[in-house]
Tab-separated table of C-alpha atoms and ligand atoms in Angstrom:
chain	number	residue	atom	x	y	z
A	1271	UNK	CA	0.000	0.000	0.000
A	1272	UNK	CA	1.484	3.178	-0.911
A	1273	UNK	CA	0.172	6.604	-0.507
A	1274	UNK	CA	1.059	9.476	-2.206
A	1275	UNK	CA	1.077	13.083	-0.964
A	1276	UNK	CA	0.211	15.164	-4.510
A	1277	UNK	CA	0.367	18.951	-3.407
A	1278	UNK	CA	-1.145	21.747	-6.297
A	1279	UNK	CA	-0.666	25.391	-5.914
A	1280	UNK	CA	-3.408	26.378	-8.088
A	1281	UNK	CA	-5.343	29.565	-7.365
A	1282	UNK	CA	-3.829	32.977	-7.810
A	1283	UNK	CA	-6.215	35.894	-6.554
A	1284	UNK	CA	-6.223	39.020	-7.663
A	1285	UNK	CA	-7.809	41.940	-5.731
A	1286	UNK	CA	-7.903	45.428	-6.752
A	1287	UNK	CA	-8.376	48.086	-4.270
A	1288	UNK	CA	-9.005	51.991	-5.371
A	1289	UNK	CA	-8.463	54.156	-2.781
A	1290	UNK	CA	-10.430	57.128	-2.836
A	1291	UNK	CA	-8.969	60.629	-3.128
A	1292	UNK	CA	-8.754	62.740	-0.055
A	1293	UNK	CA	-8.467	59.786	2.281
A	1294	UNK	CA	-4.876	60.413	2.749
A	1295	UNK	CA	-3.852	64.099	3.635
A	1296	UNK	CA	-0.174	65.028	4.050
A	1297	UNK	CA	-0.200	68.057	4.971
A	1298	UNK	CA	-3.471	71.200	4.642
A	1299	UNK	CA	-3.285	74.937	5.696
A	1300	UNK	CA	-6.762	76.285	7.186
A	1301	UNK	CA	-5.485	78.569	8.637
A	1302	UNK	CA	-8.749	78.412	11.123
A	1303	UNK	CA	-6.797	77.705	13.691
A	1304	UNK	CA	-3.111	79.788	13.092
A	1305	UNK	CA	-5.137	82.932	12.248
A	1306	UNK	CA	-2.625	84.768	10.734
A	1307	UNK	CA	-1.405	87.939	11.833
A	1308	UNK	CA	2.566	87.772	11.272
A	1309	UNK	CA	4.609	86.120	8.650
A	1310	UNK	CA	5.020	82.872	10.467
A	1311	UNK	CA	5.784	80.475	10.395
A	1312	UNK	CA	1.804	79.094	10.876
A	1313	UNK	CA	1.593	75.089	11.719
A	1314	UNK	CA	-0.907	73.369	9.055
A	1315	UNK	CA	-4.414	72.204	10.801
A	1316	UNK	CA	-4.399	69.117	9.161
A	1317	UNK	CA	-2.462	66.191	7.719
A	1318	UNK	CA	0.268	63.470	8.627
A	1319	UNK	CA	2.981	65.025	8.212
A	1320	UNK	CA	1.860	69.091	8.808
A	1321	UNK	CA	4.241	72.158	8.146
A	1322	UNK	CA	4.863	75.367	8.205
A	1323	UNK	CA	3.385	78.331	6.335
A	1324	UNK	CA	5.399	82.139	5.597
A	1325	UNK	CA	4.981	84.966	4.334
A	1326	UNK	CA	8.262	87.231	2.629
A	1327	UNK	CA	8.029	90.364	1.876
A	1328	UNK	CA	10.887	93.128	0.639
A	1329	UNK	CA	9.013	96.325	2.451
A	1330	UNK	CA	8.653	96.160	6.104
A	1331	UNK	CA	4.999	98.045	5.817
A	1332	UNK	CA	3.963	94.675	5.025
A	1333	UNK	CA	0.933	93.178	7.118
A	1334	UNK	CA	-0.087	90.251	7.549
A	1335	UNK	CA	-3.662	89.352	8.390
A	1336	UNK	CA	-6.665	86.707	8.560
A	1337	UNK	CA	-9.475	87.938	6.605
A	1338	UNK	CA	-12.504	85.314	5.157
A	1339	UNK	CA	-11.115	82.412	3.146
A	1340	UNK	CA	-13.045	80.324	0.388
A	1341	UNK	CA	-15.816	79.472	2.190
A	1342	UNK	CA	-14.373	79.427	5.676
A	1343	UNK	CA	-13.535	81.915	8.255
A	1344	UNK	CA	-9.787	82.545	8.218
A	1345	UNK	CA	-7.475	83.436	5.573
A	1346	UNK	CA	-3.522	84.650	5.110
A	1347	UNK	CA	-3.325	87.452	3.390
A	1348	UNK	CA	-0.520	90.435	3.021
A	1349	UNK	CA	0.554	93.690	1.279
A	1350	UNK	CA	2.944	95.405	0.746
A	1351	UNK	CA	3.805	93.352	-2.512
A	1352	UNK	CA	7.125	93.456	-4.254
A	1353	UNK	CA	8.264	91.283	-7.274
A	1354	UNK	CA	9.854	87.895	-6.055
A	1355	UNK	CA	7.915	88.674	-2.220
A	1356	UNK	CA	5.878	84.611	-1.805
A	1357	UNK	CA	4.179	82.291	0.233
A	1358	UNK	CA	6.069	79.616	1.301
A	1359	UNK	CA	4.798	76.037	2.547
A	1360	UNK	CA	7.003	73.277	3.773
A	1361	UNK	CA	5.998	69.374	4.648
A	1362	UNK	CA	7.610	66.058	3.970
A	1363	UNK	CA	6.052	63.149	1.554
A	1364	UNK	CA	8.486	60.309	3.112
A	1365	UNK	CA	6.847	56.958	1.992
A	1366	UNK	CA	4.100	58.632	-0.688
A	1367	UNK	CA	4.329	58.950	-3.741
A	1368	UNK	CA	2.341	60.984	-7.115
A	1369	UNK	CA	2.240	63.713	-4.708
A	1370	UNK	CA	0.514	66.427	-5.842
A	1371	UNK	CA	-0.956	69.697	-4.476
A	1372	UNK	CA	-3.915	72.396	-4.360
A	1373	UNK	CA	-4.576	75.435	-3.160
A	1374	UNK	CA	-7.045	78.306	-3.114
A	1375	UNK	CA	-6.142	81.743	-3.981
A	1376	UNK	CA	-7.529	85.437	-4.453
A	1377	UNK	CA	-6.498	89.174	-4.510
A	1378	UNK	CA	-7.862	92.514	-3.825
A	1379	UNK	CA	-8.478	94.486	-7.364
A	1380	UNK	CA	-5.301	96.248	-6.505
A	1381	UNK	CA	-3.326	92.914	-5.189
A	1382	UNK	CA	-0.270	91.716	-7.593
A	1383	UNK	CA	-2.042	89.139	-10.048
A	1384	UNK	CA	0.557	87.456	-11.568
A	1385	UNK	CA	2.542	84.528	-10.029
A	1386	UNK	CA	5.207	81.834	-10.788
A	1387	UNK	CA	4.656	78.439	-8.629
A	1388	UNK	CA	8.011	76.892	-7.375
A	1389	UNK	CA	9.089	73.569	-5.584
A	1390	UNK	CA	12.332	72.258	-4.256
A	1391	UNK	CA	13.015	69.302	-1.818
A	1392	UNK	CA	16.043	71.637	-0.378
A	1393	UNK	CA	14.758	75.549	-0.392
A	1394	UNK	CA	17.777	76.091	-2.176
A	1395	UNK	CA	17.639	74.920	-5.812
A	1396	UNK	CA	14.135	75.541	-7.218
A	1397	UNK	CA	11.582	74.239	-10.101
A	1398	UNK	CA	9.058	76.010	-11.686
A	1399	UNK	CA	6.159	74.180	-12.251
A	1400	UNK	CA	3.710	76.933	-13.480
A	1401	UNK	CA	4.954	80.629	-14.964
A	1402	UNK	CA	2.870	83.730	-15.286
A	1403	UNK	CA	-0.510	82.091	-13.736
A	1404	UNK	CA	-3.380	84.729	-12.976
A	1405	UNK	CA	-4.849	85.165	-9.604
A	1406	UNK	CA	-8.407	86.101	-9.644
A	1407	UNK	CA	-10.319	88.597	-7.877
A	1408	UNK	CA	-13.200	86.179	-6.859
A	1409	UNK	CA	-14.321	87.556	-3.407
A	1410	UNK	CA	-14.086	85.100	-0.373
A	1411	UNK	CA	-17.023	84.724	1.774
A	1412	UNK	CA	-16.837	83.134	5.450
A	1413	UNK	CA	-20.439	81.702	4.409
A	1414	UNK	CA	-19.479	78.074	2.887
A	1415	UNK	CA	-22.291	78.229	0.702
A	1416	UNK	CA	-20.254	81.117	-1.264
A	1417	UNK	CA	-17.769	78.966	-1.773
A	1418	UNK	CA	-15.427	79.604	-4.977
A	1419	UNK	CA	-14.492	77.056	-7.102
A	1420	UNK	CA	-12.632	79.206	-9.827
A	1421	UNK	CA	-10.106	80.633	-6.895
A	1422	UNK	CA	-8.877	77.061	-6.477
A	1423	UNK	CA	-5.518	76.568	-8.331
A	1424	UNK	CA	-3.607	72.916	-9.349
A	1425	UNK	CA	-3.497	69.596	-8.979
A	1426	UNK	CA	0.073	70.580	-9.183
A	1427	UNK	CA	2.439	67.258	-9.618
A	1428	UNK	CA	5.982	66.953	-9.940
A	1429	UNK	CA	8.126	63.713	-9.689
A	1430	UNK	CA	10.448	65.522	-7.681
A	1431	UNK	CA	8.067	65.724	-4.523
A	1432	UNK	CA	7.536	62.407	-4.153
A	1433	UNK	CA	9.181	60.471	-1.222
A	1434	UNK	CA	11.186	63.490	0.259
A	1435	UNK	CA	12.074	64.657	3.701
A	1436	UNK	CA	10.860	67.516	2.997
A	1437	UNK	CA	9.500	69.379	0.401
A	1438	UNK	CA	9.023	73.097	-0.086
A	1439	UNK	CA	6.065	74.886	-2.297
A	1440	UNK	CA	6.234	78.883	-3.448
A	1441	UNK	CA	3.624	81.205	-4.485
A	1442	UNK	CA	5.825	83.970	-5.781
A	1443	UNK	CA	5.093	87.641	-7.509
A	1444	UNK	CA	5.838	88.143	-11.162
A	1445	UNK	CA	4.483	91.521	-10.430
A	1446	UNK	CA	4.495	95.416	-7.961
A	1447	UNK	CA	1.877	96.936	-7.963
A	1448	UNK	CA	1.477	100.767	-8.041
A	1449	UNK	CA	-0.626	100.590	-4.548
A	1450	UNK	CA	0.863	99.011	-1.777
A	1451	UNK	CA	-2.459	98.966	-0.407
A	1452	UNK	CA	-3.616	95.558	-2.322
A	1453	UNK	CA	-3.806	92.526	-1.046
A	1454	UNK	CA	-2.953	89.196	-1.886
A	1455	UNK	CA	-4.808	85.579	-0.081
A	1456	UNK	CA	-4.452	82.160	-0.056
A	1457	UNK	CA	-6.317	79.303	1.435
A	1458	UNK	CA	-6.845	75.303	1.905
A	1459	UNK	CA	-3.482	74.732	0.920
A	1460	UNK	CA	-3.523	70.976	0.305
A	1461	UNK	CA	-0.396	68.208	-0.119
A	1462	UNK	CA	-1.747	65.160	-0.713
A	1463	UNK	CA	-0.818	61.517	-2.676
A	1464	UNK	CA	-2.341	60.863	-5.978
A	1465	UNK	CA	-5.105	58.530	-5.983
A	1466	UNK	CA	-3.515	55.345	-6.316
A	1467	UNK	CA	-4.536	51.824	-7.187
A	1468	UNK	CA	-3.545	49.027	-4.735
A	1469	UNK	CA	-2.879	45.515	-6.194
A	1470	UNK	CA	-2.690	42.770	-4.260
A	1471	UNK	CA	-1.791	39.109	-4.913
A	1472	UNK	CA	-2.741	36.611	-3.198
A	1473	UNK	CA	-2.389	33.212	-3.572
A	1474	UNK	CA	-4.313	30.094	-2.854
A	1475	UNK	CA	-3.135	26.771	-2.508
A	1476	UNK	CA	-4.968	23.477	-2.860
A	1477	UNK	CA	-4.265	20.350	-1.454
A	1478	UNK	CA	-4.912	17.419	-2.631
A	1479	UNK	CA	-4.309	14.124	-0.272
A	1480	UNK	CA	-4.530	11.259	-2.751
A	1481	UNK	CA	-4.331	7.949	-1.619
A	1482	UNK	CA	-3.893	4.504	-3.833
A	1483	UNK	CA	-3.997	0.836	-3.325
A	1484	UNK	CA	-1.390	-0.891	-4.697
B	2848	CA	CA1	-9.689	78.847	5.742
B	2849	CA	CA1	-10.143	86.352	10.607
């Protein structure tokens, strides 16, 4: 009598996960909570890894302040606007990846209107990911209901952001204008990971216990 062991691995599974956008949050600027009144640095409200938020600006008349954002109470805003004077945001992506990034912003009819976006993983060497892009003058209401879509600017994506101890995003002025007076806001600045898709394999193994008679 002989019996014989007869082991299949058969079954290969294949599950595919989406995982929604806006699950994952690495780092978002409120600033409901930092109110700004200086120019920082202001600690994001949300997100794993958080970050800080500045302000530069050449002329020392500048002010910073917390009016209404998009559809929410608080705001950073500043004049006092000089070509090359930004916003500055820094977080980390370590371990994400197809990073990208939104934010919402607006001016006073006077406010500089013209901006270049920059990114660097070392706040030294710099890319430009978007040149010349208009700000609007879409006024911000504290009343969610006004909420403006057409302030919000991006997804912005670059390669370079993704798994880095830190990168750094700028908002910065193409632009002077002739009153100092105007303003310049920004609002729900978001970092977050691309929606991904998750695949995962899994495999099943069958066993089969045959047994013969000789
Ligand atoms: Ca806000
Ligand atoms: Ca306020």
């Amino acid at each position: 009598m002989k019996r014989y062991l007869a082991v299949a691995a058969v079954a290969a599974m294949l599950l595919t996960a989406s995982v929604a956008q806006g699950t994952i949050i690495l780092a978002k600027w409120t600033f409901e909570t930092s109110k700004p009144t200086t120019a920082g640095p202001h600690a994001a409200e949300e997100g794993i890894f958080g970050g800080d938020a500045t302000g530069y600006h050449t002329l020392s008349g500048a002010a910073y302040s917390n009016p209404a954002g998009n559809g929410s109470a608080e705001s950073f805003s500043s004049n006092y606007w000089s070509t090359g004077d930004y916003y500055q945001f820094e977080t980390s992506t370590l371990g994400y990846t197809d990073v990208q990034f939104t934010f919402d912003q607006t001016r006073s009819s006077t406010g500089p209107a013209t901006f270049d976006l920059l990114v660097s993983t070392d706040g030294t060497n710099w890319t430009t990911l978007a040149t010349d892009y208009a700000v609007g003058t879409a006024s911000w209401s504290s009343n969610p209901a006004y909420y403006k879509p057409e302030s919000v600017l991006g997804p912005f994506a670059d390669a370079s952001l993704d798994n880095q101890t830190k990168i750094y995003i700028r908002m910065v002025s193409k632009v002077t204008p002739t009153n100092t007076g105007g303003t310049n806001r920004i609002d729900n600045v978001t970092v977050t990971p691309e929606p991904v898709t998750i695949t995962l394999l899994g495999l099943g193994s069958l066993l089969f216990l045959r047994r013969r008679h000789a």
